[in-house]
Short mmCIF file of C-alpha atoms and ligand atoms in Angstrom, two decimals:
data_model
loop_
_atom_site.label_atom_id
_atom_site.label_comp_id
_atom_site.label_asym_id
_atom_site.label_seq_id
_atom_site.Cartn_x
_atom_site.Cartn_y
_atom_site.Cartn_z
CA UNK A 1 -2.14 2.95 27.53
CA UNK A 2 -4.95 0.55 28.37
CA UNK A 3 -6.54 0.63 24.93
CA UNK A 4 -6.59 -2.68 23.10
CA UNK A 5 -7.45 -2.65 19.40
CA UNK A 6 -10.28 -4.79 18.10
CA UNK A 7 -8.69 -7.50 15.95
CA UNK A 8 -10.64 -10.01 13.85
CA UNK A 9 -9.29 -13.31 12.55
CA UNK A 10 -10.63 -16.07 10.26
CA UNK A 11 -12.68 -17.55 13.11
CA UNK A 12 -14.62 -14.30 13.62
CA UNK A 13 -15.44 -13.82 9.97
CA UNK A 14 -17.46 -15.31 7.12
CA UNK A 15 -17.69 -14.74 3.38
CA UNK A 16 -21.51 -15.03 3.53
CA UNK A 17 -22.32 -11.29 3.28
CA UNK A 18 -20.65 -11.19 -0.15
CA UNK A 19 -21.58 -14.61 -1.55
CA UNK A 20 -23.33 -14.22 -4.90
CA UNK A 21 -22.73 -10.46 -4.99
CA UNK A 22 -21.16 -8.95 -8.08
CA UNK A 23 -17.89 -7.31 -7.20
CA UNK A 24 -16.26 -4.81 -9.57
CA UNK A 25 -12.54 -4.31 -9.03
CA UNK A 26 -11.59 -1.00 -10.68
CA UNK A 27 -7.91 -1.00 -11.64
CA UNK A 28 -5.52 -3.90 -12.15
CA UNK A 29 -2.22 -2.61 -10.82
CA UNK A 30 -0.34 -3.36 -7.61
CA UNK A 31 -3.39 -3.92 -5.36
CA UNK A 32 -6.01 -4.45 -8.10
CA UNK A 33 -4.40 -7.62 -9.42
CA UNK A 34 -3.86 -9.04 -5.93
CA UNK A 35 -7.45 -8.31 -4.87
CA UNK A 36 -9.06 -9.62 -8.06
CA UNK A 37 -7.08 -12.88 -7.91
CA UNK A 38 -7.44 -13.45 -4.14
CA UNK A 39 -11.17 -12.67 -4.11
CA UNK A 40 -11.76 -14.94 -7.12
CA UNK A 41 -9.70 -17.76 -5.58
CA UNK A 42 -11.77 -17.32 -2.40
CA UNK A 43 -14.91 -18.04 -4.44
CA UNK A 44 -16.28 -14.54 -4.89
CA UNK A 45 -17.70 -13.16 -8.15
CA UNK A 46 -15.20 -10.64 -9.54
CA UNK A 47 -15.29 -8.44 -12.64
CA UNK A 48 -12.32 -6.26 -13.49
CA UNK A 49 -13.21 -2.74 -14.66
CA UNK A 50 -10.65 -0.67 -16.58
CA UNK A 51 -10.59 2.64 -18.40
CA UNK A 52 -8.99 1.43 -21.60
CA UNK A 53 -7.18 -1.43 -23.27
CA UNK A 54 -3.51 -1.48 -22.40
CA UNK A 55 -1.05 -3.16 -20.06
CA UNK A 56 -3.53 -3.77 -17.23
CA UNK A 57 -6.15 -5.03 -19.67
CA UNK A 58 -3.69 -7.53 -21.16
CA UNK A 59 -2.55 -8.66 -17.70
CA UNK A 60 -6.15 -9.18 -16.54
CA UNK A 61 -6.90 -11.24 -19.64
CA UNK A 62 -3.73 -13.28 -19.16
CA UNK A 63 -4.94 -14.01 -15.60
CA UNK A 64 -8.25 -15.31 -16.95
CA UNK A 65 -10.48 -12.28 -16.39
CA UNK A 66 -12.70 -10.75 -19.05
CA UNK A 67 -12.15 -7.05 -18.28
CA UNK A 68 -14.89 -4.54 -18.98
CA UNK A 69 -14.95 -0.78 -19.43
CA UNK A 70 -15.22 0.84 -16.02
CA UNK A 71 -18.83 2.00 -16.45
CA UNK A 72 -19.94 -1.43 -17.71
CA UNK A 73 -18.37 -3.17 -14.72
CA UNK A 74 -19.99 -0.62 -12.38
CA UNK A 75 -23.51 -0.78 -13.91
CA UNK A 76 -23.74 -4.45 -13.04
CA UNK A 77 -22.02 -4.38 -9.68
CA UNK A 78 -23.26 -4.66 -6.10
CA UNK A 79 -19.82 -3.82 -4.73
CA UNK A 80 -17.42 -1.34 -6.36
CA UNK A 81 -13.80 -1.44 -5.19
CA UNK A 82 -11.50 1.50 -6.00
CA UNK A 83 -8.05 0.19 -6.87
CA UNK A 84 -6.98 2.86 -9.34
CA UNK A 85 -4.37 5.37 -8.10
CA UNK A 86 -5.58 7.67 -5.31
CA UNK A 87 -5.32 10.75 -7.52
CA UNK A 88 -7.36 9.14 -10.31
CA UNK A 89 -10.22 8.03 -8.07
CA UNK A 90 -12.09 11.33 -7.96
CA UNK A 91 -12.54 11.54 -11.73
CA UNK A 92 -13.35 7.83 -12.10
CA UNK A 93 -15.96 8.25 -9.36
CA UNK A 94 -17.51 11.37 -10.85
CA UNK A 95 -17.69 10.11 -14.43
CA UNK A 96 -17.95 6.33 -14.24
CA UNK A 97 -19.44 5.45 -10.86
CA UNK A 98 -21.69 8.23 -9.54
CA UNK A 99 -24.06 8.12 -12.57
CA UNK A 100 -24.74 4.40 -11.96
CA UNK A 101 -25.01 4.30 -8.19
CA UNK A 102 -27.99 2.31 -7.00
CA UNK A 103 -29.57 2.09 -3.59
CA UNK A 104 -27.65 -0.36 -1.43
CA UNK A 105 -24.47 -0.45 -3.48
CA UNK A 106 -21.13 -0.72 -1.67
CA UNK A 107 -18.24 1.67 -2.33
CA UNK A 108 -14.97 0.18 -1.09
CA UNK A 109 -11.44 1.56 -0.71
CA UNK A 110 -7.97 0.17 0.05
CA UNK A 111 -6.85 3.53 1.44
CA UNK A 112 -8.94 6.32 2.94
CA UNK A 113 -7.45 9.31 1.09
CA UNK A 114 -10.39 10.28 -1.12
CA UNK A 115 -13.01 9.91 1.59
CA UNK A 116 -11.01 11.45 4.42
CA UNK A 117 -10.02 14.51 2.38
CA UNK A 118 -13.55 14.72 0.89
CA UNK A 119 -12.56 14.32 -2.75
CA UNK A 120 -15.30 11.71 -3.05
CA UNK A 121 -18.60 12.21 -1.21
CA UNK A 122 -20.91 9.26 -1.89
CA UNK A 123 -24.68 9.64 -1.37
CA UNK A 124 -26.20 8.43 1.90
CA UNK A 125 -27.92 5.36 0.37
CA UNK A 126 -24.72 3.34 -0.03
CA UNK A 127 -22.28 1.64 2.32
CA UNK A 128 -18.75 3.06 2.32
CA UNK A 129 -16.03 0.96 3.88
CA UNK A 130 -12.34 0.19 3.63
CA UNK A 131 -10.02 -2.79 3.74
CA UNK A 132 -6.45 -1.48 3.77
CA UNK A 133 -3.68 -4.06 3.36
CA UNK A 134 -0.57 -3.20 5.36
CA UNK A 135 1.72 -4.37 2.58
CA UNK A 136 2.46 -3.97 -1.13
CA UNK A 137 0.08 -5.60 -3.64
CA UNK A 138 2.45 -8.31 -4.93
CA UNK A 139 3.04 -9.45 -1.33
CA UNK A 140 -0.73 -9.52 -0.66
CA UNK A 141 -0.93 -12.00 -3.54
CA UNK A 142 2.21 -13.99 -2.68
CA UNK A 143 1.24 -14.52 0.98
CA UNK A 144 -2.29 -15.59 0.02
CA UNK A 145 -1.02 -18.12 -2.54
CA UNK A 146 1.36 -19.56 0.06
CA UNK A 147 -1.46 -19.97 2.59
CA UNK A 148 -0.84 -16.82 4.62
CA UNK A 149 -2.09 -13.27 4.46
CA UNK A 150 -1.00 -9.67 4.88
CA UNK A 151 -2.64 -7.96 7.89
CA UNK A 152 -5.32 -5.39 7.01
CA UNK A 153 -7.10 -2.45 8.59
CA UNK A 154 -10.90 -2.30 8.29
CA UNK A 155 -13.10 0.76 8.73
CA UNK A 156 -16.64 1.88 8.02
CA UNK A 157 -17.40 5.41 6.86
CA UNK A 158 -21.07 4.97 6.05
CA UNK A 159 -23.30 2.14 7.22
CA UNK A 160 -26.52 2.39 5.22
CA UNK A 161 -27.27 -1.35 5.33
CA UNK A 162 -26.22 -1.84 8.93
CA UNK A 163 -23.94 -4.63 7.68
CA UNK A 164 -20.96 -2.65 6.38
CA UNK A 165 -18.44 -4.04 8.90
CA UNK A 166 -19.50 -7.64 8.16
CA UNK A 167 -18.88 -6.99 4.48
CA UNK A 168 -15.53 -5.31 5.14
CA UNK A 169 -14.52 -8.38 7.15
CA UNK A 170 -15.72 -10.69 4.37
CA UNK A 171 -13.41 -8.89 1.95
CA UNK A 172 -10.61 -8.98 4.51
CA UNK A 173 -11.10 -12.73 4.76
CA UNK A 174 -11.24 -13.28 1.00
CA UNK A 175 -8.01 -11.30 0.64
CA UNK A 176 -6.27 -13.50 3.19
CA UNK A 177 -6.05 -10.60 5.64
CA UNK A 178 -7.86 -12.35 8.50
CA UNK A 179 -5.48 -15.35 8.27
CA UNK A 180 -3.25 -12.83 10.02
CA UNK A 181 -5.61 -10.25 11.51
CA UNK A 182 -7.90 -7.36 10.62
CA UNK A 183 -7.62 -4.37 12.94
CA UNK A 184 -10.62 -2.08 13.26
CA UNK A 185 -9.82 1.57 12.64
CA UNK A 186 -11.31 4.75 11.15
CA UNK A 187 -10.78 6.33 7.74
CA UNK A 188 -8.98 9.19 9.50
CA UNK A 189 -6.58 6.96 11.42
CA UNK A 190 -5.81 4.73 8.42
CA UNK A 191 -5.28 7.63 6.02
CA UNK A 192 -3.05 9.65 8.30
CA UNK A 193 -0.96 6.77 9.66
CA UNK A 194 -0.53 5.24 6.21
CA UNK A 195 0.75 8.52 4.74
CA UNK A 196 2.95 9.25 7.74
CA UNK A 197 4.37 5.73 7.64
CA UNK A 198 5.18 5.64 3.96
CA UNK A 199 6.75 9.12 4.02
CA UNK A 200 8.81 8.95 7.18
CA UNK A 201 9.91 5.32 7.23
CA UNK A 202 8.64 2.74 4.73
CA UNK A 203 9.38 4.57 1.51
CA UNK A 204 10.89 7.98 2.25
CA UNK A 205 12.88 7.39 5.41
CA UNK A 206 14.36 3.98 4.55
CA UNK A 207 15.21 4.98 0.99
CA UNK A 208 16.96 8.20 2.01
CA UNK A 209 18.81 6.59 4.91
CA UNK A 210 20.08 3.82 2.62
CA UNK A 211 21.07 6.37 -0.03
CA UNK A 212 22.79 8.61 2.50
CA UNK A 213 24.79 5.71 3.96
CA UNK A 214 25.70 4.34 0.51
CA UNK A 215 26.74 7.72 -0.84
CA UNK A 216 28.79 8.53 2.25
CA UNK A 217 30.81 5.34 1.83
CA UNK A 218 31.34 5.96 -1.88
CA UNK A 219 32.38 9.60 -1.25
CA UNK A 220 34.95 8.29 1.20
CA UNK A 221 36.47 6.19 -1.57
CA UNK A 222 35.07 2.75 -0.72
CA UNK A 223 33.99 0.52 -3.64
CA UNK A 224 30.32 0.94 -4.66
CA UNK A 225 29.87 -2.86 -4.68
CA UNK A 226 31.02 -3.14 -1.08
CA UNK A 227 28.87 -0.13 -0.12
CA UNK A 228 25.82 -1.69 -1.83
CA UNK A 229 26.07 -4.99 0.03
CA UNK A 230 26.65 -3.17 3.33
CA UNK A 231 24.02 -0.41 3.23
CA UNK A 232 21.30 -1.78 0.94
CA UNK A 233 21.41 -5.54 0.40
CA UNK A 234 22.01 -6.53 4.03
CA UNK A 235 19.18 -4.34 5.32
CA UNK A 236 16.67 -6.97 4.18
CA UNK A 237 18.32 -9.57 6.39
CA UNK A 238 18.28 -7.28 9.40
CA UNK A 239 14.64 -6.29 8.79
CA UNK A 240 13.70 -9.96 8.27
CA UNK A 241 15.19 -10.77 11.68
CA UNK A 242 13.14 -7.99 13.30
CA UNK A 243 10.07 -9.21 11.37
CA UNK A 244 10.55 -12.81 12.54
CA UNK A 245 11.94 -12.35 16.05
CA UNK A 246 11.52 -8.72 17.08
CA UNK A 247 14.25 -6.23 17.96
CA UNK A 248 15.64 -8.55 20.64
CA UNK A 249 15.89 -11.40 18.13
CA UNK A 250 17.78 -9.18 15.71
CA UNK A 251 20.10 -7.91 18.43
CA UNK A 252 20.87 -11.46 19.54
CA UNK A 253 21.90 -12.32 15.97
CA UNK A 254 24.37 -9.45 15.54
CA UNK A 255 27.73 -9.03 17.26
CA UNK A 256 28.25 -7.18 20.53
CA UNK A 257 30.37 -4.72 18.55
CA UNK A 258 27.35 -4.02 16.33
CA UNK A 259 25.02 -3.75 19.34
CA UNK A 260 27.29 -1.26 21.12
CA UNK A 261 27.91 0.82 17.98
CA UNK A 262 24.25 0.62 17.08
CA UNK A 263 22.98 1.82 20.48
CA UNK A 264 25.42 4.70 20.67
CA UNK A 265 25.74 5.93 17.08
CA UNK A 266 22.15 5.24 15.99
CA UNK A 267 20.89 7.88 18.41
CA UNK A 268 23.41 10.41 17.10
CA UNK A 269 22.31 9.91 13.48
CA UNK A 270 18.57 9.73 14.22
CA UNK A 271 18.56 12.39 16.94
CA UNK A 272 16.05 14.85 18.43
CA UNK A 273 16.43 17.06 15.39
CA UNK A 274 15.40 14.10 13.16
CA UNK A 275 12.47 13.32 15.46
CA UNK A 276 11.38 16.96 15.30
CA UNK A 277 11.34 16.82 11.51
CA UNK A 278 9.51 13.49 11.61
CA UNK A 279 6.86 15.11 13.80
CA UNK A 280 6.61 18.09 11.43
CA UNK A 281 6.04 15.74 8.48
CA UNK A 282 3.36 13.91 10.45
CA UNK A 283 1.63 17.18 11.38
CA UNK A 284 1.66 18.20 7.72
CA UNK A 285 -0.27 15.02 6.90
CA UNK A 286 -2.69 15.53 9.78
CA UNK A 287 -3.43 19.15 8.84
CA UNK A 288 -4.26 18.18 5.26
CA UNK A 289 -1.39 20.29 3.89
CA UNK A 290 0.37 17.27 2.39
CA UNK A 291 -2.84 16.19 0.62
CA UNK A 292 -3.27 19.71 -0.75
CA UNK A 293 0.32 19.72 -2.03
CA UNK A 294 0.02 16.27 -3.67
CA UNK A 295 -3.27 17.17 -5.39
CA UNK A 296 -1.62 20.33 -6.74
CA UNK A 297 1.45 18.38 -7.92
CA UNK A 298 -0.79 15.82 -9.65
CA UNK A 299 -2.67 18.66 -11.35
CA UNK A 300 0.63 19.82 -12.87
CA UNK A 301 1.39 16.34 -14.27
CA UNK A 302 3.41 15.10 -11.24
CA UNK A 303 6.77 16.63 -12.29
CA UNK A 304 8.41 16.05 -8.89
CA UNK A 305 7.30 12.43 -8.79
CA UNK A 306 8.58 11.85 -12.31
CA UNK A 307 11.93 13.48 -11.58
CA UNK A 308 12.29 11.32 -8.46
CA UNK A 309 11.79 8.20 -10.57
CA UNK A 310 14.25 9.35 -13.23
CA UNK A 311 16.94 10.36 -10.72
CA UNK A 312 16.63 7.08 -8.84
CA UNK A 313 16.81 5.09 -12.06
CA UNK A 314 20.08 6.81 -12.95
CA UNK A 315 21.58 6.76 -9.43
CA UNK A 316 24.83 4.96 -8.68
CA UNK A 317 23.10 2.78 -6.04
CA UNK A 318 20.51 1.56 -8.55
CA UNK A 319 23.16 0.98 -11.24
CA UNK A 320 25.31 -0.91 -8.75
CA UNK A 321 22.30 -2.98 -7.64
CA UNK A 322 21.61 -3.94 -11.24
CA UNK A 323 25.22 -4.95 -11.72
CA UNK A 324 25.07 -7.15 -8.61
CA UNK A 325 21.66 -8.64 -9.44
CA UNK A 326 23.08 -11.92 -10.72
CA UNK A 327 25.14 -12.48 -7.56
CA UNK A 328 22.20 -11.60 -5.30
CA UNK A 329 19.84 -13.91 -7.22
CA UNK A 330 22.37 -16.77 -7.13
CA UNK A 331 22.64 -16.50 -3.37
CA UNK A 332 18.91 -16.57 -2.59
CA UNK A 333 17.62 -19.66 -0.75
CA UNK A 334 16.25 -22.18 -3.23
CA UNK A 335 13.15 -23.47 -1.46
N1 NAI D 401 0.43 -0.13 -3.95
C1 NAI D 401 0.12 -0.73 -2.79
O1 NAI D 401 0.70 -1.75 -2.44
C2 NAI D 401 -0.93 -0.19 -1.89
C3 NAI D 401 -1.93 0.61 -2.41
N2 NAI D 401 -3.01 0.93 -1.63
C4 NAI D 401 -4.09 1.72 -2.22
O2 NAI D 401 -4.65 0.96 -3.28
C5 NAI D 401 -5.16 1.83 -4.27
C6 NAI D 401 -4.56 1.47 -5.62
O3 NAI D 401 -3.17 1.74 -5.56
P1 NAI D 401 -2.12 0.93 -6.44
O4 NAI D 401 -2.48 -0.51 -6.48
O5 NAI D 401 -0.77 1.36 -5.96
O6 NAI D 401 -2.37 1.57 -7.85
P2 NAI D 401 -1.59 1.33 -9.22
O7 NAI D 401 -0.88 2.58 -9.58
O8 NAI D 401 -0.80 0.07 -9.20
O9 NAI D 401 -2.88 1.16 -10.15
C7 NAI D 401 -2.79 1.15 -11.45
C8 NAI D 401 -4.14 0.70 -12.05
O10 NAI D 401 -5.00 1.83 -12.20
C9 NAI D 401 -5.15 2.11 -13.59
N3 NAI D 401 -5.04 3.57 -13.76
C10 NAI D 401 -3.90 4.29 -13.78
N4 NAI D 401 -4.17 5.58 -13.96
C11 NAI D 401 -5.51 5.68 -14.07
C12 NAI D 401 -6.40 6.76 -14.29
N5 NAI D 401 -5.95 8.01 -14.44
N6 NAI D 401 -7.72 6.49 -14.34
C13 NAI D 401 -8.18 5.23 -14.19
N7 NAI D 401 -7.38 4.16 -13.99
C14 NAI D 401 -6.07 4.40 -13.93
C15 NAI D 401 -4.04 1.36 -14.29
O11 NAI D 401 -4.42 0.98 -15.58
C16 NAI D 401 -3.86 0.16 -13.41
O12 NAI D 401 -4.79 -0.83 -13.71
C17 NAI D 401 -4.80 3.24 -3.79
O13 NAI D 401 -5.91 3.73 -3.08
C18 NAI D 401 -3.62 3.01 -2.86
O14 NAI D 401 -3.46 4.02 -1.89
C19 NAI D 401 -3.15 0.49 -0.35
C20 NAI D 401 -2.19 -0.31 0.22
C21 NAI D 401 -0.95 -0.61 -0.47
C1 X2X D 402 2.39 -0.47 0.22
C2 X2X D 402 1.69 0.48 1.13
O1 X2X D 402 1.13 0.09 2.13
C3 X2X D 402 1.84 1.94 0.91
C4 X2X D 402 3.31 2.24 1.09
O2 X2X D 402 1.09 2.61 1.88
C5 X2X D 402 1.39 2.41 -0.46
O3 X2X D 402 1.80 1.81 -1.47
O4 X2X D 402 0.66 3.41 -0.54
MG1 MG D 403 0.30 1.41 3.38
MG1 MG D 404 -0.10 4.20 1.18
#
């Protein structure tokens, strides 16, 4: 592997390509709020566009924005950023963006789903690019406020102006992303790796592994509180060690007993069978079959997603976590 990714930092980037441009942030949820606030704090001109009055509208107002109806924000904008849910983007595009597209407008995404799977096909007279934060929205905001930034991926799908990458990097900088680094990628690579990552490890894999370990201990008659601290609460500390000091740093911080048990038993639990299923899940993303399934589920009102949320809310691990909340909060470092 001799390939080295192209990575941009603050020194390689400038806000100039977006200075004075009118930026419409569509959606004010997890990413929308973080982007609108970070871009505004970085000195860019931001308008929040929303479908209707409601929770997001109130939050945007509380944060000092004067939200507009989606189409009104778009009519005025030079740059339109899609931060409504992936499944909602197609309809918002068709009804509230497409009719107002002008020559030289920018259409921007935080995830490549709708472009890669061709749910949105912008005309050739606009730039289409992406800045994809590799972290949850609230963390994108928190890191920025504290002087840091969450790393981002940048990609260009359509370069009508010839300056699409410069503008993607300007957004990356305004978001705080280039304080860490912005890695150049493609819509295909970002979309597929993001979906594979969230399904197999970040959301799906970690959640199920924690649940499986917790439930095994409880089934064996151990106290749920003890199981919760062991299999769920302590994971953050282990992951933080890996985050700060790598796998070697984590291993140096745990006991030899844990290292030996970890090396031998870890491979039995996450074995070739698990890897085979991980690969199958990844292939299902790459073939477009997962996207097809998710679009179909969304069309039926997302029953599986809703049931997942309800079941988790009622689960013994979540109930136990709520009961232990006070203890966990009390123990958190104070600075
Ligand atoms: N959540 C995250 O941390 C990350 C999200 N992304 C991407 O960012 C984009 C936005 O995702 P999130 O911030 O998670 O979205 P979200 O679910 O938090 O967005 C909700 C916002 O969209 C509005 N909204 C909800 N349903 C709508 C509909 N049917 N039509 C129009 N507006 C609607 C809500 O009022 C709210 O303002 C997606 O493309 C996602 O893949 C990328 C990286 C991480
Ligand atoms: C937070 C993030 O990067 C995810 C998991 O890809 C997402 O929310 O879609
Ligand atoms: Mg992601
Ligand atoms: Mg994602």
